Amino acid sequence: MANILILGVKIPFVHGGQDVLVGTLQRELKKRGHAVDLVELPHSVMPKERLLSQAALWRALELEEFGGAKVDLIIATKFPSYYARHKRKSIWLVHQHRAIYDLFGSRYSDFSDDPRDEALRRKLMDGDRQVIGESAFVSGISQNVVRRLEQYNGIKGETLYPPLPLAGRYRSADFQPYILSVSRLCSIKRVDMLIKAMPIVHNFVKLKIVGTPDEPGIMDYFKNEIAKHHLWDRVEFLGRVDDEALLDLYANALAVYYAPHNEDYGYVTLEAFASGKALVTAHDSGGVLEFAKHEENSLVLEPTSDAIGHGINRLAADPDLAKRLGARGMEFIQSSGLGDAGWDQVVGGLLSPLGKEQ
Amino acid sequence: MREAKQSEAKPRVAWFSLLPVGATNADSLSANFSANTLPWLREHFEIELFHNSFETYQDYPTYHYLTAIERQRERPFDLVFYQLEDSKACGFIRIHLGLMPGLVLFYNFILSDDGPEPILNSAWQETVEKFHGKRSEWPDRLAEHKKESRYALREAGLALVALFSSEKDHADFKRLAKKRLAGPSEQLSFYLPFPIAPFPNRGACSASRVAEPLTLLFCGKPRIEYRAHKVLEALRALGSKVKLRWLIDASEEAQCLRLLNEFEIGNVELLSGRSPERWSQLVEQGGVAVHLLFSVFGQVFPYLQISMSAGLPCFVSDFGGSEYLPENSVYRISPGESEATQLTLALERILREPSLRENLCARSFALENHLAQNVAHEMVLAFKRAQPIFSELRGRWEKFEAAAQVALREEALSLVGPDAEQQGFIAQVFRDLKW
């Protein structure tokens, strides 16, 4: 059995898919008898010049041995944790710093045409290529993430989908008339698109939003939209909820909304399917579309409030459609290996450097 | 015995453009320009294409634009060339020409939107000042920079060499673009006609064409600036004597049908899939072409030039760039109240005088100035003339980039804190990462 360190990147006061991923990986490695611990450093994306020193801090860590116990393997996840050095490094890439890659030039990136920003972008690209390239095993959490790595950095990797975090506990129940949204509250998750759709959605359909804000001003923006359209009685912010409450919310939803821009992976997609619920998403939602198929288990729509609103109305007006899509989603989960059994493949890949000479 | 002369390697060109891959760029000027000129240019240059996608184009080495710096490092380019049109799809061009300056071909010198996020608050003027040593500090990151006008002054300022498809735009550029990376003795700019593919020779007016009902060919958008309402008003006055063939984009169909209904135009064929290729197929069948545009935004090339090269009588608005067209090559229509009447009277004259159905002056002007092979030849000359200036400015820009790297490093270290030991520790890691 091996001594393994999982390297996690922590944004203080924010809880999201990354936290779920490292937590479940730690659990699964321990189940298999390994000694596992989590190393996390706090991360901030602003000001962006700080990205260099944060990457450097990871690079400066000595991770070979602690108290006489050699560390056999480190598993890095998200930027900049993969800057860490070790003779056996596996990467299960959640995402790189997307503002310099697929989001560059968009409203989701803060890189301007200042020569210093370009210098920063180039340093980070060069650094990524070097430190990811030195890894013994490279994988990503979805085909989308792996494809980005190959296209922008020329590095090939394997796709290892994270299995469902609460596998075996999801359940389905009769609909209550609400749409569920589960995500961090920030622009790229596009919860605003859903809120703005509500004025054209049938009045009896409500919106429940699970998640906490991690972008300045975002809650003011949402509240302005709600006030503008008099949606106070129809939109509810639930913040962070515990696992049981989340399972209940999934189980009783009419449908689940998850339409971020070019998502890396999206646990929510699979959680919706595992709960037998139709997913409402968009055709530019990236990793979500590796599972969501239009009119099969989801509605994959134009990324506009109008299209989202009409899509929800279809489900509200035709509960049989919602049931059918949800049932197909559940069938997909059952046949996909993304329940508990999926961990064998993930662990096998990530631990593969252990068998090799360094 | 004379020694065999070693063949020289072709100059390497990084070509940034929208490309004709997939259906989305069918109506793109730069995609069309690339398709028409690249086959000629590759005889003289080694060309690598860069665009905002990972798709490849024919057998050209094609890359995503964000990987251009890697290609530059592996094998430096002798020239960097951008094509800029007034389209959101060219956002990546507007960004990248400021990161890796080069030659810029402007299809429009007035741009209808402020550009993508990275350049909305561009401190380009301060960057240019610092480049020339007129300013010691780097731009203040927190300062706000307002855009002064719709002219592409930022893009013009950052262009090492500027080329224009419109003589009017070229004239405006010389008048307005004062702040530039190129110093006073390095400033070079050209007018470059838009290239079109050749047509077969149609010869003089034949009896069979005289007997045809007159066809009016129109490819304008159903928007006020393209004067669709004036064209339809003119046609209404002519009744069934003239047939309208209107080339549109599929998304415009509903609006076009509304307009046709409003003006009660029955003798009409609506054709979907506006593109230069599709327009070429239509003009080959003959008719009269209408290319009205009354706006500072947009342009009528290459459609106008395609119509002219087919020898068709062409109508243009007496506004903007049309002043540069030879007098007898087009009919000029003054925008305003009598616009539709002017068009009606001109069409009636063409109906009465079949000899007017062919304009050989327009044809010879278009072929002499716009034939793709000729334009490519002009480009070769322009590139060769620009190469020394580009080389000199590029060298200075690389030193400027090195200074930006140093400044960034200092900024990053200062954020670590004032402790020299802490900074030294991080600086050591930067060195290990070659940062």
PDB file of N, CA and C in Angstrom, chain A residues 47-53 55-57 59-60 83 100-102 104-109 111-127 129-131 151-152, chain B residues 54 64-67 69-70 73 95-96 98-99 116-119 122-124 127 138-141 154 158 397 400-401 404-405 407-408 411-412 415-416 425-426 429-430 432-433 435:
ATOM      1  N   PRO A  47      -5.114  39.802  -7.665  1.00  0.00           N
ATOM      2  CA  PRO A  47      -4.808  40.227  -9.032  1.00  0.00           C
ATOM      3  C   PRO A  47      -4.109  39.103  -9.804  1.00  0.00           C
ATOM      4  N   LYS A  48      -4.223  39.116 -11.082  1.00  0.00           N
ATOM      5  CA  LYS A  48      -3.737  37.973 -11.854  1.00  0.00           C
ATOM      6  C   LYS A  48      -2.224  37.826 -11.788  1.00  0.00           C
ATOM      7  N   GLU A  49      -1.498  38.903 -11.472  1.00  0.00           N
ATOM      8  CA  GLU A  49      -0.036  38.784 -11.351  1.00  0.00           C
ATOM      9  C   GLU A  49       0.340  37.830 -10.210  1.00  0.00           C
ATOM     10  N   ARG A  50      -0.598  37.633  -9.289  1.00  0.00           N
ATOM     11  CA  ARG A  50      -0.339  36.741  -8.165  1.00  0.00           C
ATOM     12  C   ARG A  50      -0.289  35.275  -8.610  1.00  0.00           C
ATOM     13  N   LEU A  51      -0.803  34.977  -9.785  1.00  0.00           N
ATOM     14  CA  LEU A  51      -0.810  33.591 -10.268  1.00  0.00           C
ATOM     15  C   LEU A  51       0.606  33.022 -10.331  1.00  0.00           C
ATOM     16  N   LEU A  52       1.569  33.863 -10.677  1.00  0.00           N
ATOM     17  CA  LEU A  52       2.948  33.372 -10.795  1.00  0.00           C
ATOM     18  C   LEU A  52       3.484  32.938  -9.432  1.00  0.00           C
ATOM     19  N   SER A  53       3.297  33.769  -8.418  1.00  0.00           N
ATOM     20  CA  SER A  53       3.844  33.410  -7.102  1.00  0.00           C
ATOM     21  C   SER A  53       3.080  32.234  -6.507  1.00  0.00           C
ATOM     22  N   ALA A  55       1.791  29.737  -8.223  1.00  0.00           N
ATOM     23  CA  ALA A  55       2.347  28.560  -8.898  1.00  0.00           C
ATOM     24  C   ALA A  55       3.735  28.251  -8.329  1.00  0.00           C
ATOM     25  N   ALA A  56       4.490  29.299  -8.085  1.00  0.00           N
ATOM     26  CA  ALA A  56       5.848  29.118  -7.549  1.00  0.00           C
ATOM     27  C   ALA A  56       5.817  28.491  -6.160  1.00  0.00           C
ATOM     28  N   LEU A  57       4.827  28.861  -5.355  1.00  0.00           N
ATOM     29  CA  LEU A  57       4.711  28.276  -4.013  1.00  0.00           C
ATOM     30  C   LEU A  57       4.516  26.771  -4.100  1.00  0.00           C
ATOM     31  N   ARG A  59       5.487  24.963  -6.534  1.00  0.00           N
ATOM     32  CA  ARG A  59       6.737  24.431  -7.071  1.00  0.00           C
ATOM     33  C   ARG A  59       7.788  24.296  -5.976  1.00  0.00           C
ATOM     34  N   ALA A  60       7.720  25.161  -4.993  1.00  0.00           N
ATOM     35  CA  ALA A  60       8.747  25.193  -3.944  1.00  0.00           C
ATOM     36  C   ALA A  60       8.513  24.140  -2.866  1.00  0.00           C
ATOM     37  N   TYR A  83       2.018  22.297 -10.437  1.00  0.00           N
ATOM     38  CA  TYR A  83       3.385  22.842 -10.463  1.00  0.00           C
ATOM     39  C   TYR A  83       4.266  22.158  -9.420  1.00  0.00           C
ATOM     40  N   ILE A 100      -6.446  31.917 -19.899  1.00  0.00           N
ATOM     41  CA  ILE A 100      -5.401  32.080 -20.914  1.00  0.00           C
ATOM     42  C   ILE A 100      -5.576  31.091 -22.058  1.00  0.00           C
ATOM     43  N   TYR A 101      -6.597  30.274 -21.991  1.00  0.00           N
ATOM     44  CA  TYR A 101      -6.815  29.269 -23.034  1.00  0.00           C
ATOM     45  C   TYR A 101      -8.185  29.463 -23.694  1.00  0.00           C
ATOM     46  N   ASP A 102      -9.103  28.591 -23.415  1.00  0.00           N
ATOM     47  CA  ASP A 102     -10.379  28.625 -24.142  1.00  0.00           C
ATOM     48  C   ASP A 102     -11.224  29.848 -23.800  1.00  0.00           C
ATOM     49  N   PHE A 104      -9.865  32.846 -23.180  1.00  0.00           N
ATOM     50  CA  PHE A 104      -9.121  34.050 -23.547  1.00  0.00           C
ATOM     51  C   PHE A 104      -9.887  34.829 -24.610  1.00  0.00           C
ATOM     52  N   GLY A 105      -9.987  36.126 -24.420  1.00  0.00           N
ATOM     53  CA  GLY A 105     -10.697  36.949 -25.388  1.00  0.00           C
ATOM     54  C   GLY A 105     -12.187  37.059 -25.124  1.00  0.00           C
ATOM     55  N   SER A 106     -12.669  36.319 -24.139  1.00  0.00           N
ATOM     56  CA  SER A 106     -14.103  36.359 -23.846  1.00  0.00           C
ATOM     57  C   SER A 106     -14.366  37.205 -22.599  1.00  0.00           C
ATOM     58  N   ARG A 107     -15.626  37.378 -22.275  1.00  0.00           N
ATOM     59  CA  ARG A 107     -15.971  38.160 -21.083  1.00  0.00           C
ATOM     60  C   ARG A 107     -15.573  37.437 -19.794  1.00  0.00           C
ATOM     61  N   TYR A 108     -15.195  36.168 -19.886  1.00  0.00           N
ATOM     62  CA  TYR A 108     -14.814  35.413 -18.692  1.00  0.00           C
ATOM     63  C   TYR A 108     -13.305  35.467 -18.424  1.00  0.00           C
ATOM     64  N   SER A 109     -12.569  36.198 -19.222  1.00  0.00           N
ATOM     65  CA  SER A 109     -11.121  36.316 -19.023  1.00  0.00           C
ATOM     66  C   SER A 109     -10.770  37.773 -18.740  1.00  0.00           C
ATOM     67  N   PHE A 111      -7.633  39.004 -19.125  1.00  0.00           N
ATOM     68  CA  PHE A 111      -6.365  39.311 -19.791  1.00  0.00           C
ATOM     69  C   PHE A 111      -6.614  40.330 -20.900  1.00  0.00           C
ATOM     70  N   SER A 112      -5.885  41.433 -20.822  1.00  0.00           N
ATOM     71  CA  SER A 112      -6.066  42.509 -21.786  1.00  0.00           C
ATOM     72  C   SER A 112      -4.947  42.456 -22.822  1.00  0.00           C
ATOM     73  N   ASP A 113      -4.828  43.523 -23.626  1.00  0.00           N
ATOM     74  CA  ASP A 113      -3.757  43.584 -24.625  1.00  0.00           C
ATOM     75  C   ASP A 113      -2.516  44.290 -24.075  1.00  0.00           C
ATOM     76  N   ASP A 114      -2.446  44.481 -22.758  1.00  0.00           N
ATOM     77  CA  ASP A 114      -1.245  45.058 -22.152  1.00  0.00           C
ATOM     78  C   ASP A 114      -0.097  44.060 -22.330  1.00  0.00           C
ATOM     79  N   PRO A 115       1.087  44.509 -22.763  1.00  0.00           N
ATOM     80  CA  PRO A 115       2.211  43.574 -22.962  1.00  0.00           C
ATOM     81  C   PRO A 115       2.559  42.773 -21.707  1.00  0.00           C
ATOM     82  N   ARG A 116       2.284  43.313 -20.533  1.00  0.00           N
ATOM     83  CA  ARG A 116       2.574  42.553 -19.308  1.00  0.00           C
ATOM     84  C   ARG A 116       1.595  41.389 -19.155  1.00  0.00           C
ATOM     85  N   ASP A 117       0.345  41.598 -19.568  1.00  0.00           N
ATOM     86  CA  ASP A 117      -0.629  40.496 -19.531  1.00  0.00           C
ATOM     87  C   ASP A 117      -0.217  39.412 -20.517  1.00  0.00           C
ATOM     88  N   GLU A 118       0.255  39.817 -21.676  1.00  0.00           N
ATOM     89  CA  GLU A 118       0.702  38.826 -22.666  1.00  0.00           C
ATOM     90  C   GLU A 118       1.926  38.080 -22.141  1.00  0.00           C
ATOM     91  N   ALA A 119       2.815  38.801 -21.460  1.00  0.00           N
ATOM     92  CA  ALA A 119       3.986  38.151 -20.853  1.00  0.00           C
ATOM     93  C   ALA A 119       3.514  37.126 -19.816  1.00  0.00           C
ATOM     94  N   LEU A 120       2.518  37.460 -19.044  1.00  0.00           N
ATOM     95  CA  LEU A 120       1.974  36.545 -18.037  1.00  0.00           C
ATOM     96  C   LEU A 120       1.354  35.323 -18.705  1.00  0.00           C
ATOM     97  N   ARG A 121       0.577  35.562 -19.738  1.00  0.00           N
ATOM     98  CA  ARG A 121      -0.067  34.449 -20.437  1.00  0.00           C
ATOM     99  C   ARG A 121       0.986  33.481 -20.970  1.00  0.00           C
ATOM    100  N   ARG A 122       2.037  34.032 -21.562  1.00  0.00           N
ATOM    101  CA  ARG A 122       3.065  33.155 -22.145  1.00  0.00           C
ATOM    102  C   ARG A 122       3.814  32.390 -21.066  1.00  0.00           C
ATOM    103  N   LYS A 123       4.108  33.054 -19.955  1.00  0.00           N
ATOM    104  CA  LYS A 123       4.817  32.348 -18.876  1.00  0.00           C
ATOM    105  C   LYS A 123       3.984  31.179 -18.370  1.00  0.00           C
ATOM    106  N   LEU A 124       2.685  31.418 -18.193  1.00  0.00           N
ATOM    107  CA  LEU A 124       1.835  30.360 -17.666  1.00  0.00           C
ATOM    108  C   LEU A 124       1.700  29.213 -18.669  1.00  0.00           C
ATOM    109  N   MET A 125       1.582  29.542 -19.949  1.00  0.00           N
ATOM    110  CA  MET A 125       1.499  28.479 -20.964  1.00  0.00           C
ATOM    111  C   MET A 125       2.787  27.666 -20.989  1.00  0.00           C
ATOM    112  N   ASP A 126       3.917  28.354 -20.956  1.00  0.00           N
ATOM    113  CA  ASP A 126       5.206  27.651 -20.960  1.00  0.00           C
ATOM    114  C   ASP A 126       5.334  26.798 -19.707  1.00  0.00           C
ATOM    115  N   GLY A 127       4.954  27.380 -18.569  1.00  0.00           N
ATOM    116  CA  GLY A 127       5.050  26.663 -17.302  1.00  0.00           C
ATOM    117  C   GLY A 127       4.169  25.419 -17.313  1.00  0.00           C
ATOM    118  N   ARG A 129       3.153  23.697 -19.823  1.00  0.00           N
ATOM    119  CA  ARG A 129       3.699  22.684 -20.727  1.00  0.00           C
ATOM    120  C   ARG A 129       4.831  21.922 -20.025  1.00  0.00           C
ATOM    121  N   GLN A 130       5.661  22.653 -19.335  1.00  0.00           N
ATOM    122  CA  GLN A 130       6.813  22.033 -18.680  1.00  0.00           C
ATOM    123  C   GLN A 130       6.360  21.124 -17.539  1.00  0.00           C
ATOM    124  N   VAL A 131       5.528  21.637 -16.632  1.00  0.00           N
ATOM    125  CA  VAL A 131       5.251  20.885 -15.400  1.00  0.00           C
ATOM    126  C   VAL A 131       4.248  19.755 -15.623  1.00  0.00           C
ATOM    127  N   GLN A 151      -4.936  20.343 -27.410  1.00  0.00           N
ATOM    128  CA  GLN A 151      -4.996  21.389 -28.433  1.00  0.00           C
ATOM    129  C   GLN A 151      -4.114  22.581 -28.091  1.00  0.00           C
ATOM    130  N   TYR A 152      -4.111  22.985 -26.823  1.00  0.00           N
ATOM    131  CA  TYR A 152      -3.374  24.201 -26.473  1.00  0.00           C
ATOM    132  C   TYR A 152      -1.937  23.925 -26.044  1.00  0.00           C
TER     133      TYR A 152
ATOM    134  N   PHE B  54      -9.587  24.993 -34.206  1.00  0.00           N
ATOM    135  CA  PHE B  54      -8.555  23.966 -34.386  1.00  0.00           C
ATOM    136  C   PHE B  54      -8.726  23.228 -35.708  1.00  0.00           C
ATOM    137  N   HIS B  64      -4.352  27.158 -34.221  1.00  0.00           N
ATOM    138  CA  HIS B  64      -5.120  28.092 -33.394  1.00  0.00           C
ATOM    139  C   HIS B  64      -4.238  29.301 -33.119  1.00  0.00           C
ATOM    140  N   TYR B  65      -4.836  30.484 -33.128  1.00  0.00           N
ATOM    141  CA  TYR B  65      -4.024  31.700 -33.033  1.00  0.00           C
ATOM    142  C   TYR B  65      -3.254  31.804 -31.723  1.00  0.00           C
ATOM    143  N   LEU B  66      -3.745  31.167 -30.659  1.00  0.00           N
ATOM    144  CA  LEU B  66      -3.045  31.264 -29.373  1.00  0.00           C
ATOM    145  C   LEU B  66      -1.748  30.457 -29.357  1.00  0.00           C
ATOM    146  N   THR B  67      -1.545  29.645 -30.384  1.00  0.00           N
ATOM    147  CA  THR B  67      -0.292  28.887 -30.437  1.00  0.00           C
ATOM    148  C   THR B  67       0.726  29.551 -31.350  1.00  0.00           C
ATOM    149  N   ILE B  69       2.673  32.052 -30.875  1.00  0.00           N
ATOM    150  CA  ILE B  69       3.942  32.397 -30.244  1.00  0.00           C
ATOM    151  C   ILE B  69       4.875  31.178 -30.225  1.00  0.00           C
ATOM    152  N   GLU B  70       4.294  30.000 -30.053  1.00  0.00           N
ATOM    153  CA  GLU B  70       5.102  28.785 -30.098  1.00  0.00           C
ATOM    154  C   GLU B  70       5.710  28.592 -31.474  1.00  0.00           C
ATOM    155  N   ARG B  73       8.541  30.952 -32.021  1.00  0.00           N
ATOM    156  CA  ARG B  73       9.774  30.574 -31.330  1.00  0.00           C
ATOM    157  C   ARG B  73      10.478  29.437 -32.055  1.00  0.00           C
ATOM    158  N   ILE B  95      -7.609  41.449 -31.039  1.00  0.00           N
ATOM    159  CA  ILE B  95      -6.796  41.229 -29.844  1.00  0.00           C
ATOM    160  C   ILE B  95      -5.349  40.959 -30.260  1.00  0.00           C
ATOM    161  N   HIS B  96      -5.163  39.993 -31.124  1.00  0.00           N
ATOM    162  CA  HIS B  96      -3.810  39.465 -31.365  1.00  0.00           C
ATOM    163  C   HIS B  96      -2.896  40.426 -32.105  1.00  0.00           C
ATOM    164  N   GLY B  98      -2.434  43.281 -31.403  1.00  0.00           N
ATOM    165  CA  GLY B  98      -1.781  44.075 -30.374  1.00  0.00           C
ATOM    166  C   GLY B  98      -0.777  43.271 -29.566  1.00  0.00           C
ATOM    167  N   LEU B  99      -0.811  41.949 -29.698  1.00  0.00           N
ATOM    168  CA  LEU B  99       0.103  41.097 -28.932  1.00  0.00           C
ATOM    169  C   LEU B  99       1.312  40.697 -29.779  1.00  0.00           C
ATOM    170  N   PRO B 116     -13.860  42.878 -28.462  1.00  0.00           N
ATOM    171  CA  PRO B 116     -13.999  41.914 -27.375  1.00  0.00           C
ATOM    172  C   PRO B 116     -13.459  42.465 -26.058  1.00  0.00           C
ATOM    173  N   GLU B 117     -13.795  41.804 -24.979  1.00  0.00           N
ATOM    174  CA  GLU B 117     -13.417  42.240 -23.620  1.00  0.00           C
ATOM    175  C   GLU B 117     -11.981  42.733 -23.467  1.00  0.00           C
ATOM    176  N   PRO B 118     -10.988  41.959 -23.953  1.00  0.00           N
ATOM    177  CA  PRO B 118      -9.604  42.354 -23.652  1.00  0.00           C
ATOM    178  C   PRO B 118      -9.226  43.745 -24.141  1.00  0.00           C
ATOM    179  N   ILE B 119      -9.944  44.297 -25.126  1.00  0.00           N
ATOM    180  CA  ILE B 119      -9.520  45.588 -25.665  1.00  0.00           C
ATOM    181  C   ILE B 119     -10.509  46.706 -25.345  1.00  0.00           C
ATOM    182  N   SER B 122      -8.524  49.309 -23.541  1.00  0.00           N
ATOM    183  CA  SER B 122      -7.136  49.186 -23.994  1.00  0.00           C
ATOM    184  C   SER B 122      -6.340  50.454 -23.734  1.00  0.00           C
ATOM    185  N   ALA B 123      -5.158  50.241 -23.169  1.00  0.00           N
ATOM    186  CA  ALA B 123      -4.242  51.363 -22.921  1.00  0.00           C
ATOM    187  C   ALA B 123      -3.230  51.466 -24.060  1.00  0.00           C
ATOM    188  N   TRP B 124      -3.714  51.214 -25.286  1.00  0.00           N
ATOM    189  CA  TRP B 124      -2.796  51.109 -26.422  1.00  0.00           C
ATOM    190  C   TRP B 124      -1.990  52.383 -26.645  1.00  0.00           C
ATOM    191  N   THR B 127       0.830  52.364 -24.380  1.00  0.00           N
ATOM    192  CA  THR B 127       1.775  51.329 -24.832  1.00  0.00           C
ATOM    193  C   THR B 127       2.634  51.876 -25.975  1.00  0.00           C
ATOM    194  N   TRP B 138       4.777  51.967 -17.242  1.00  0.00           N
ATOM    195  CA  TRP B 138       3.808  51.139 -17.958  1.00  0.00           C
ATOM    196  C   TRP B 138       2.408  51.700 -17.676  1.00  0.00           C
ATOM    197  N   PRO B 139       1.436  51.385 -18.540  1.00  0.00           N
ATOM    198  CA  PRO B 139       0.093  51.922 -18.306  1.00  0.00           C
ATOM    199  C   PRO B 139      -0.449  51.544 -16.929  1.00  0.00           C
ATOM    200  N   ASP B 140      -1.187  52.451 -16.336  1.00  0.00           N
ATOM    201  CA  ASP B 140      -1.841  52.205 -15.060  1.00  0.00           C
ATOM    202  C   ASP B 140      -2.984  51.213 -15.291  1.00  0.00           C
ATOM    203  N   ARG B 141      -2.930  50.087 -14.599  1.00  0.00           N
ATOM    204  CA  ARG B 141      -3.930  49.031 -14.848  1.00  0.00           C
ATOM    205  C   ARG B 141      -5.338  49.469 -14.442  1.00  0.00           C
ATOM    206  N   ARG B 154      -6.986  52.307 -32.730  1.00  0.00           N
ATOM    207  CA  ARG B 154      -6.110  51.390 -31.959  1.00  0.00           C
ATOM    208  C   ARG B 154      -5.442  50.410 -32.906  1.00  0.00           C
ATOM    209  N   LEU B 158      -1.457  50.105 -33.879  1.00  0.00           N
ATOM    210  CA  LEU B 158      -0.635  48.933 -33.574  1.00  0.00           C
ATOM    211  C   LEU B 158      -0.180  48.193 -34.820  1.00  0.00           C
ATOM    212  N   TRP B 397      10.112  45.518 -31.082  1.00  0.00           N
ATOM    213  CA  TRP B 397       8.967  45.024 -30.304  1.00  0.00           C
ATOM    214  C   TRP B 397       9.405  43.881 -29.395  1.00  0.00           C
ATOM    215  N   PHE B 400      10.900  45.221 -26.439  1.00  0.00           N
ATOM    216  CA  PHE B 400       9.816  45.793 -25.644  1.00  0.00           C
ATOM    217  C   PHE B 400       9.113  44.688 -24.851  1.00  0.00           C
ATOM    218  N   GLU B 401       8.906  43.551 -25.488  1.00  0.00           N
ATOM    219  CA  GLU B 401       8.287  42.407 -24.807  1.00  0.00           C
ATOM    220  C   GLU B 401       9.170  41.929 -23.657  1.00  0.00           C
ATOM    221  N   ALA B 404       8.630  44.082 -20.821  1.00  0.00           N
ATOM    222  CA  ALA B 404       7.345  43.784 -20.179  1.00  0.00           C
ATOM    223  C   ALA B 404       7.464  42.567 -19.269  1.00  0.00           C
ATOM    224  N   GLN B 405       8.270  41.605 -19.679  1.00  0.00           N
ATOM    225  CA  GLN B 405       8.492  40.407 -18.858  1.00  0.00           C
ATOM    226  C   GLN B 405       9.166  40.786 -17.541  1.00  0.00           C
ATOM    227  N   ALA B 407       9.064  43.710 -16.089  1.00  0.00           N
ATOM    228  CA  ALA B 407       8.099  44.485 -15.306  1.00  0.00           C
ATOM    229  C   ALA B 407       7.093  43.562 -14.622  1.00  0.00           C
ATOM    230  N   LEU B 408       6.654  42.544 -15.338  1.00  0.00           N
ATOM    231  CA  LEU B 408       5.707  41.586 -14.767  1.00  0.00           C
ATOM    232  C   LEU B 408       6.325  40.861 -13.588  1.00  0.00           C
ATOM    233  N   GLU B 411       6.395  43.054 -10.638  1.00  0.00           N
ATOM    234  CA  GLU B 411       5.042  43.172 -10.070  1.00  0.00           C
ATOM    235  C   GLU B 411       4.711  41.933  -9.252  1.00  0.00           C
ATOM    236  N   ALA B 412       4.990  40.767  -9.834  1.00  0.00           N
ATOM    237  CA  ALA B 412       4.656  39.506  -9.162  1.00  0.00           C
ATOM    238  C   ALA B 412       5.426  39.375  -7.852  1.00  0.00           C
ATOM    239  N   LEU B 415       4.125  41.542  -5.003  1.00  0.00           N
ATOM    240  CA  LEU B 415       2.893  41.041  -4.379  1.00  0.00           C
ATOM    241  C   LEU B 415       3.199  40.001  -3.296  1.00  0.00           C
ATOM    242  N   VAL B 416       4.407  39.445  -3.341  1.00  0.00           N
ATOM    243  CA  VAL B 416       4.796  38.454  -2.324  1.00  0.00           C
ATOM    244  C   VAL B 416       4.968  39.131  -0.969  1.00  0.00           C
ATOM    245  N   PHE B 425      13.362  33.971  -2.376  1.00  0.00           N
ATOM    246  CA  PHE B 425      12.944  32.564  -2.418  1.00  0.00           C
ATOM    247  C   PHE B 425      12.061  32.324  -3.629  1.00  0.00           C
ATOM    248  N   ILE B 426      11.079  33.197  -3.829  1.00  0.00           N
ATOM    249  CA  ILE B 426      10.164  33.045  -4.981  1.00  0.00           C
ATOM    250  C   ILE B 426      10.928  33.301  -6.284  1.00  0.00           C
ATOM    251  N   VAL B 429      12.561  30.251  -7.528  1.00  0.00           N
ATOM    252  CA  VAL B 429      11.635  29.317  -8.192  1.00  0.00           C
ATOM    253  C   VAL B 429      11.295  29.833  -9.597  1.00  0.00           C
ATOM    254  N   PHE B 430      11.137  31.138  -9.728  1.00  0.00           N
ATOM    255  CA  PHE B 430      10.886  31.711 -11.055  1.00  0.00           C
ATOM    256  C   PHE B 430      12.025  31.328 -12.013  1.00  0.00           C
ATOM    257  N   ASP B 432      13.988  28.736 -11.807  1.00  0.00           N
ATOM    258  CA  ASP B 432      13.889  27.299 -12.131  1.00  0.00           C
ATOM    259  C   ASP B 432      12.846  27.036 -13.211  1.00  0.00           C
ATOM    260  N   LEU B 433      11.785  27.829 -13.189  1.00  0.00           N
ATOM    261  CA  LEU B 433      10.721  27.669 -14.197  1.00  0.00           C
ATOM    262  C   LEU B 433      11.021  28.466 -15.456  1.00  0.00           C
ATOM    263  N   TRP B 435      11.090  31.596 -15.635  1.00  0.00           N
ATOM    264  CA  TRP B 435      10.228  32.777 -15.647  1.00  0.00           C
ATOM    265  C   TRP B 435      11.015  34.045 -15.325  1.00  0.00           C
TER     266      TRP B 435
END
